[in-house]
Amino acid sequence: DAEPLVLLQAQKETAAFTRKNPEFHAPHLTERILDGSTNKSVIHTTIDLSLQKAIEDLLYAETLKRRGTGDSGAVLAVENQTGEVLAYVGSPDYFDPLHGMVDGVRVLRSPGSALKPFLYELALENGWDLFSIVPDIPMLFSTERAIYEPNNYGGNFSGPRTIREALGN
């Protein structure tokens, strides 16, 4: 039993705990594999552990810089010729209690965001440059079946922007 004075002093002290994340690479992929209810005792993946670690570190560092404005992200690195998954990072910090366990690789998002870099690369290959202006304005397109009115994921428009600004935002 602790003496009453020592116990009183201990109760008044603030304790700070820090957790050092264990070395647990590709936790979201691990969960995904285990959720597949496989009975295999050994599962082989195509993860490149050095690339996995590098991407985890980079994503974590980049999101720390953007706390409050961009603190989530995900990376899926695939070898184009074989389709092998080389890295699978579902969030910047799996142990973050706010949204670390959300697998950003599998989260549905606006397809425009995923396709935008490829669309702009095509424009750059066809004579546009980073300072070419693109219109981010409301537009209507008439088809045989309906009128199509595309909009941004956030529901707003930014007006005319350079390709550089559009890619950056």
PDB file of C-alpha atoms in Angstrom:
ATOM      1  CA  ASP A   1       0.000   0.000   0.000  1.00  0.00           C
ATOM      2  CA  ALA A   2       1.232   3.509  -0.860  1.00  0.00           C
ATOM      3  CA  GLU A   3       1.472   6.112   1.840  1.00  0.00           C
ATOM      4  CA  PRO A   4      -1.355   8.699   1.607  1.00  0.00           C
ATOM      5  CA  LEU A   5       1.027  11.638   0.917  1.00  0.00           C
ATOM      6  CA  VAL A   6       2.830   9.779  -1.883  1.00  0.00           C
ATOM      7  CA  LEU A   7      -0.503   8.704  -3.368  1.00  0.00           C
ATOM      8  CA  LEU A   8      -1.838  12.279  -3.250  1.00  0.00           C
ATOM      9  CA  GLN A   9       1.309  13.600  -4.981  1.00  0.00           C
ATOM     10  CA  ALA A  10       1.094  10.916  -7.660  1.00  0.00           C
ATOM     11  CA  GLN A  11      -2.564  11.732  -8.362  1.00  0.00           C
ATOM     12  CA  LYS A  12      -1.701  15.411  -8.911  1.00  0.00           C
ATOM     13  CA  GLU A  13       1.056  14.681 -11.406  1.00  0.00           C
ATOM     14  CA  THR A  14       0.231  14.661 -15.089  1.00  0.00           C
ATOM     15  CA  ALA A  15       1.424  11.655 -16.984  1.00  0.00           C
ATOM     16  CA  ALA A  16       2.342  11.876 -20.647  1.00  0.00           C
ATOM     17  CA  PHE A  17       2.381   8.706 -22.674  1.00  0.00           C
ATOM     18  CA  THR A  18       3.880   8.370 -26.105  1.00  0.00           C
ATOM     19  CA  ARG A  19       3.414   5.342 -28.242  1.00  0.00           C
ATOM     20  CA  LYS A  20       6.070   4.214 -30.632  1.00  0.00           C
ATOM     21  CA  ASN A  21       4.343   2.401 -33.431  1.00  0.00           C
ATOM     22  CA  PRO A  22       5.567  -1.136 -33.830  1.00  0.00           C
ATOM     23  CA  GLU A  23       7.150  -2.171 -37.081  1.00  0.00           C
ATOM     24  CA  PHE A  24       3.995  -3.285 -38.836  1.00  0.00           C
ATOM     25  CA  HIS A  25       4.202  -2.665 -42.549  1.00  0.00           C
ATOM     26  CA  ALA A  26       1.209  -2.800 -44.895  1.00  0.00           C
ATOM     27  CA  PRO A  27      -1.360  -3.137 -42.076  1.00  0.00           C
ATOM     28  CA  HIS A  28      -4.308  -2.321 -44.345  1.00  0.00           C
ATOM     29  CA  LEU A  29      -3.224  -4.951 -46.858  1.00  0.00           C
ATOM     30  CA  THR A  30      -2.765  -7.427 -44.007  1.00  0.00           C
ATOM     31  CA  GLU A  31      -6.318  -6.737 -42.829  1.00  0.00           C
ATOM     32  CA  ARG A  32      -7.618  -7.081 -46.371  1.00  0.00           C
ATOM     33  CA  ILE A  33      -5.922 -10.452 -46.791  1.00  0.00           C
ATOM     34  CA  LEU A  34      -7.161 -11.701 -43.417  1.00  0.00           C
ATOM     35  CA  ASP A  35     -10.696 -10.472 -44.158  1.00  0.00           C
ATOM     36  CA  GLY A  36     -10.599 -12.726 -47.213  1.00  0.00           C
ATOM     37  CA  SER A  37     -10.996 -15.641 -44.795  1.00  0.00           C
ATOM     38  CA  THR A  38      -8.203 -17.675 -46.277  1.00  0.00           C
ATOM     39  CA  ASN A  39      -7.222 -20.914 -44.603  1.00  0.00           C
ATOM     40  CA  LYS A  40      -3.668 -20.786 -45.931  1.00  0.00           C
ATOM     41  CA  SER A  41      -0.896 -20.751 -43.352  1.00  0.00           C
ATOM     42  CA  VAL A  42       1.503 -18.941 -45.718  1.00  0.00           C
ATOM     43  CA  ILE A  43       0.434 -16.124 -48.021  1.00  0.00           C
ATOM     44  CA  HIS A  44       2.811 -14.686 -50.600  1.00  0.00           C
ATOM     45  CA  THR A  45       2.508 -11.071 -51.738  1.00  0.00           C
ATOM     46  CA  THR A  46       4.440  -8.988 -54.237  1.00  0.00           C
ATOM     47  CA  ILE A  47       5.084  -6.143 -51.759  1.00  0.00           C
ATOM     48  CA  ASP A  48       8.550  -4.602 -52.114  1.00  0.00           C
ATOM     49  CA  LEU A  49       9.318  -3.990 -48.432  1.00  0.00           C
ATOM     50  CA  SER A  50      11.898  -1.251 -49.037  1.00  0.00           C
ATOM     51  CA  LEU A  51       9.485   0.611 -51.338  1.00  0.00           C
ATOM     52  CA  GLN A  52       6.637   0.029 -48.839  1.00  0.00           C
ATOM     53  CA  LYS A  53       8.709   1.528 -45.993  1.00  0.00           C
ATOM     54  CA  ALA A  54       9.839   4.484 -48.108  1.00  0.00           C
ATOM     55  CA  ILE A  55       6.266   5.320 -49.175  1.00  0.00           C
ATOM     56  CA  GLU A  56       4.942   4.937 -45.617  1.00  0.00           C
ATOM     57  CA  ASP A  57       7.632   7.346 -44.352  1.00  0.00           C
ATOM     58  CA  LEU A  58       7.056   9.838 -47.173  1.00  0.00           C
ATOM     59  CA  LEU A  59       3.266   9.851 -46.797  1.00  0.00           C
ATOM     60  CA  TYR A  60       3.554  10.245 -43.021  1.00  0.00           C
ATOM     61  CA  ALA A  61       6.020  13.147 -43.339  1.00  0.00           C
ATOM     62  CA  GLU A  62       3.981  14.921 -46.015  1.00  0.00           C
ATOM     63  CA  THR A  63       0.728  14.696 -44.077  1.00  0.00           C
ATOM     64  CA  LEU A  64       2.412  15.996 -40.910  1.00  0.00           C
ATOM     65  CA  LYS A  65       3.223  19.153 -42.874  1.00  0.00           C
ATOM     66  CA  ARG A  66      -0.458  19.563 -43.803  1.00  0.00           C
ATOM     67  CA  ARG A  67      -2.197  18.905 -40.475  1.00  0.00           C
ATOM     68  CA  GLY A  68      -5.755  20.169 -40.695  1.00  0.00           C
ATOM     69  CA  THR A  69      -5.734  20.604 -44.455  1.00  0.00           C
ATOM     70  CA  GLY A  70      -4.515  17.302 -45.800  1.00  0.00           C
ATOM     71  CA  ASP A  71      -3.944  14.825 -43.050  1.00  0.00           C
ATOM     72  CA  SER A  72      -5.094  11.748 -44.880  1.00  0.00           C
ATOM     73  CA  GLY A  73      -3.849  10.013 -47.963  1.00  0.00           C
ATOM     74  CA  ALA A  74      -3.147   6.634 -49.486  1.00  0.00           C
ATOM     75  CA  VAL A  75      -0.782   5.112 -52.024  1.00  0.00           C
ATOM     76  CA  LEU A  76      -1.112   2.015 -54.175  1.00  0.00           C
ATOM     77  CA  ALA A  77       2.005   1.308 -56.252  1.00  0.00           C
ATOM     78  CA  VAL A  78       1.497  -1.217 -59.032  1.00  0.00           C
ATOM     79  CA  GLU A  79       3.967  -2.642 -61.553  1.00  0.00           C
ATOM     80  CA  ASN A  80       2.198  -1.789 -64.818  1.00  0.00           C
ATOM     81  CA  GLN A  81       3.544  -4.706 -66.841  1.00  0.00           C
ATOM     82  CA  THR A  82       2.642  -7.439 -64.363  1.00  0.00           C
ATOM     83  CA  GLY A  83      -0.115  -5.907 -62.230  1.00  0.00           C
ATOM     84  CA  GLU A  84       1.864  -6.799 -59.104  1.00  0.00           C
ATOM     85  CA  VAL A  85       1.173  -4.630 -56.059  1.00  0.00           C
ATOM     86  CA  LEU A  86       4.535  -3.268 -54.889  1.00  0.00           C
ATOM     87  CA  ALA A  87       3.273  -1.033 -52.068  1.00  0.00           C
ATOM     88  CA  TYR A  88      -0.079  -0.657 -50.323  1.00  0.00           C
ATOM     89  CA  VAL A  89      -0.354   2.247 -47.873  1.00  0.00           C
ATOM     90  CA  GLY A  90      -3.935   2.793 -46.731  1.00  0.00           C
ATOM     91  CA  SER A  91      -3.256   5.818 -44.493  1.00  0.00           C
ATOM     92  CA  PRO A  92      -0.342   7.930 -43.258  1.00  0.00           C
ATOM     93  CA  ASP A  93      -0.515   6.410 -39.759  1.00  0.00           C
ATOM     94  CA  TYR A  94      -2.496   3.236 -39.163  1.00  0.00           C
ATOM     95  CA  PHE A  95      -2.427   3.891 -35.405  1.00  0.00           C
ATOM     96  CA  ASP A  96      -3.907   7.410 -35.677  1.00  0.00           C
ATOM     97  CA  PRO A  97      -7.172   7.151 -33.700  1.00  0.00           C
ATOM     98  CA  LEU A  98      -8.985   9.704 -35.880  1.00  0.00           C
ATOM     99  CA  HIS A  99      -8.844   7.980 -39.276  1.00  0.00           C
ATOM    100  CA  GLY A 100      -5.718   5.846 -39.363  1.00  0.00           C
ATOM    101  CA  MET A 101      -7.525   2.552 -39.751  1.00  0.00           C
ATOM    102  CA  VAL A 102      -9.533   3.796 -42.727  1.00  0.00           C
ATOM    103  CA  ASP A 103      -8.106   2.099 -45.810  1.00  0.00           C
ATOM    104  CA  GLY A 104      -7.783   5.012 -48.228  1.00  0.00           C
ATOM    105  CA  VAL A 105      -6.816   2.660 -51.057  1.00  0.00           C
ATOM    106  CA  ARG A 106     -10.337   1.223 -50.970  1.00  0.00           C
ATOM    107  CA  VAL A 107     -12.285   4.405 -50.139  1.00  0.00           C
ATOM    108  CA  LEU A 108     -14.519   5.594 -52.946  1.00  0.00           C
ATOM    109  CA  ARG A 109     -13.521   9.004 -54.240  1.00  0.00           C
ATOM    110  CA  SER A 110     -14.160  11.236 -57.170  1.00  0.00           C
ATOM    111  CA  PRO A 111     -12.863   9.561 -60.338  1.00  0.00           C
ATOM    112  CA  GLY A 112     -11.949  12.984 -61.681  1.00  0.00           C
ATOM    113  CA  SER A 113      -9.265  13.336 -59.049  1.00  0.00           C
ATOM    114  CA  ALA A 114      -7.743  10.016 -60.034  1.00  0.00           C
ATOM    115  CA  LEU A 115      -7.907  10.751 -63.764  1.00  0.00           C
ATOM    116  CA  LYS A 116      -6.865  14.410 -63.696  1.00  0.00           C
ATOM    117  CA  PRO A 117      -3.084  13.825 -63.856  1.00  0.00           C
ATOM    118  CA  PHE A 118      -3.489  11.571 -66.887  1.00  0.00           C
ATOM    119  CA  LEU A 119      -5.804  14.032 -68.646  1.00  0.00           C
ATOM    120  CA  TYR A 120      -3.383  16.895 -68.060  1.00  0.00           C
ATOM    121  CA  GLU A 121      -0.438  14.778 -69.201  1.00  0.00           C
ATOM    122  CA  LEU A 122      -2.310  14.152 -72.441  1.00  0.00           C
ATOM    123  CA  ALA A 123      -2.881  17.906 -72.811  1.00  0.00           C
ATOM    124  CA  LEU A 124       0.834  18.596 -72.197  1.00  0.00           C
ATOM    125  CA  GLU A 125       1.782  15.991 -74.809  1.00  0.00           C
ATOM    126  CA  ASN A 126      -0.495  17.804 -77.283  1.00  0.00           C
ATOM    127  CA  GLY A 127       0.993  21.277 -77.075  1.00  0.00           C
ATOM    128  CA  TRP A 128      -0.499  22.698 -73.878  1.00  0.00           C
ATOM    129  CA  ASP A 129       1.844  23.924 -71.153  1.00  0.00           C
ATOM    130  CA  LEU A 130       1.587  24.375 -67.385  1.00  0.00           C
ATOM    131  CA  PHE A 131       0.385  27.949 -67.869  1.00  0.00           C
ATOM    132  CA  SER A 132      -2.422  27.105 -70.290  1.00  0.00           C
ATOM    133  CA  ILE A 133      -5.800  28.160 -68.899  1.00  0.00           C
ATOM    134  CA  VAL A 134      -8.514  25.588 -68.253  1.00  0.00           C
ATOM    135  CA  PRO A 135     -12.071  26.628 -67.386  1.00  0.00           C
ATOM    136  CA  ASP A 136     -13.403  25.288 -64.097  1.00  0.00           C
ATOM    137  CA  ILE A 137     -16.884  26.684 -64.694  1.00  0.00           C
ATOM    138  CA  PRO A 138     -20.427  25.258 -64.855  1.00  0.00           C
ATOM    139  CA  MET A 139     -21.118  23.664 -68.246  1.00  0.00           C
ATOM    140  CA  LEU A 140     -23.964  21.720 -69.845  1.00  0.00           C
ATOM    141  CA  PHE A 141     -23.580  18.944 -72.416  1.00  0.00           C
ATOM    142  CA  SER A 142     -26.547  17.654 -74.365  1.00  0.00           C
ATOM    143  CA  THR A 143     -26.663  13.961 -75.229  1.00  0.00           C
ATOM    144  CA  GLU A 144     -29.350  11.878 -76.907  1.00  0.00           C
ATOM    145  CA  ARG A 145     -30.533  10.589 -73.527  1.00  0.00           C
ATOM    146  CA  ALA A 146     -30.152  13.602 -71.247  1.00  0.00           C
ATOM    147  CA  ILE A 147     -28.396  16.823 -70.440  1.00  0.00           C
ATOM    148  CA  TYR A 148     -25.159  16.222 -68.557  1.00  0.00           C
ATOM    149  CA  GLU A 149     -24.007  18.855 -66.075  1.00  0.00           C
ATOM    150  CA  PRO A 150     -20.685  17.808 -64.525  1.00  0.00           C
ATOM    151  CA  ASN A 151     -19.692  19.304 -61.201  1.00  0.00           C
ATOM    152  CA  ASN A 152     -16.785  19.196 -58.824  1.00  0.00           C
ATOM    153  CA  TYR A 153     -16.724  16.843 -55.857  1.00  0.00           C
ATOM    154  CA  GLY A 154     -16.990  19.813 -53.486  1.00  0.00           C
ATOM    155  CA  GLY A 155     -19.897  21.300 -55.448  1.00  0.00           C
ATOM    156  CA  ASN A 156     -18.136  24.572 -56.281  1.00  0.00           C
ATOM    157  CA  PHE A 157     -16.178  25.945 -59.236  1.00  0.00           C
ATOM    158  CA  SER A 158     -12.825  27.742 -59.167  1.00  0.00           C
ATOM    159  CA  GLY A 159     -13.093  29.672 -62.420  1.00  0.00           C
ATOM    160  CA  PRO A 160     -10.267  29.862 -64.958  1.00  0.00           C
ATOM    161  CA  ARG A 161      -7.060  28.206 -63.688  1.00  0.00           C
ATOM    162  CA  THR A 162      -3.699  27.310 -65.136  1.00  0.00           C
ATOM    163  CA  ILE A 163      -2.991  23.632 -65.544  1.00  0.00           C
ATOM    164  CA  ARG A 164      -0.316  24.057 -62.880  1.00  0.00           C
ATOM    165  CA  GLU A 165      -2.867  25.431 -60.375  1.00  0.00           C
ATOM    166  CA  ALA A 166      -5.432  22.787 -61.267  1.00  0.00           C
ATOM    167  CA  LEU A 167      -2.945  19.964 -60.742  1.00  0.00           C
ATOM    168  CA  GLY A 168      -1.765  21.444 -57.464  1.00  0.00           C
ATOM    169  CA  ASN A 169      -5.277  21.821 -56.084  1.00  0.00           C
TER     170      ASN A 169
END
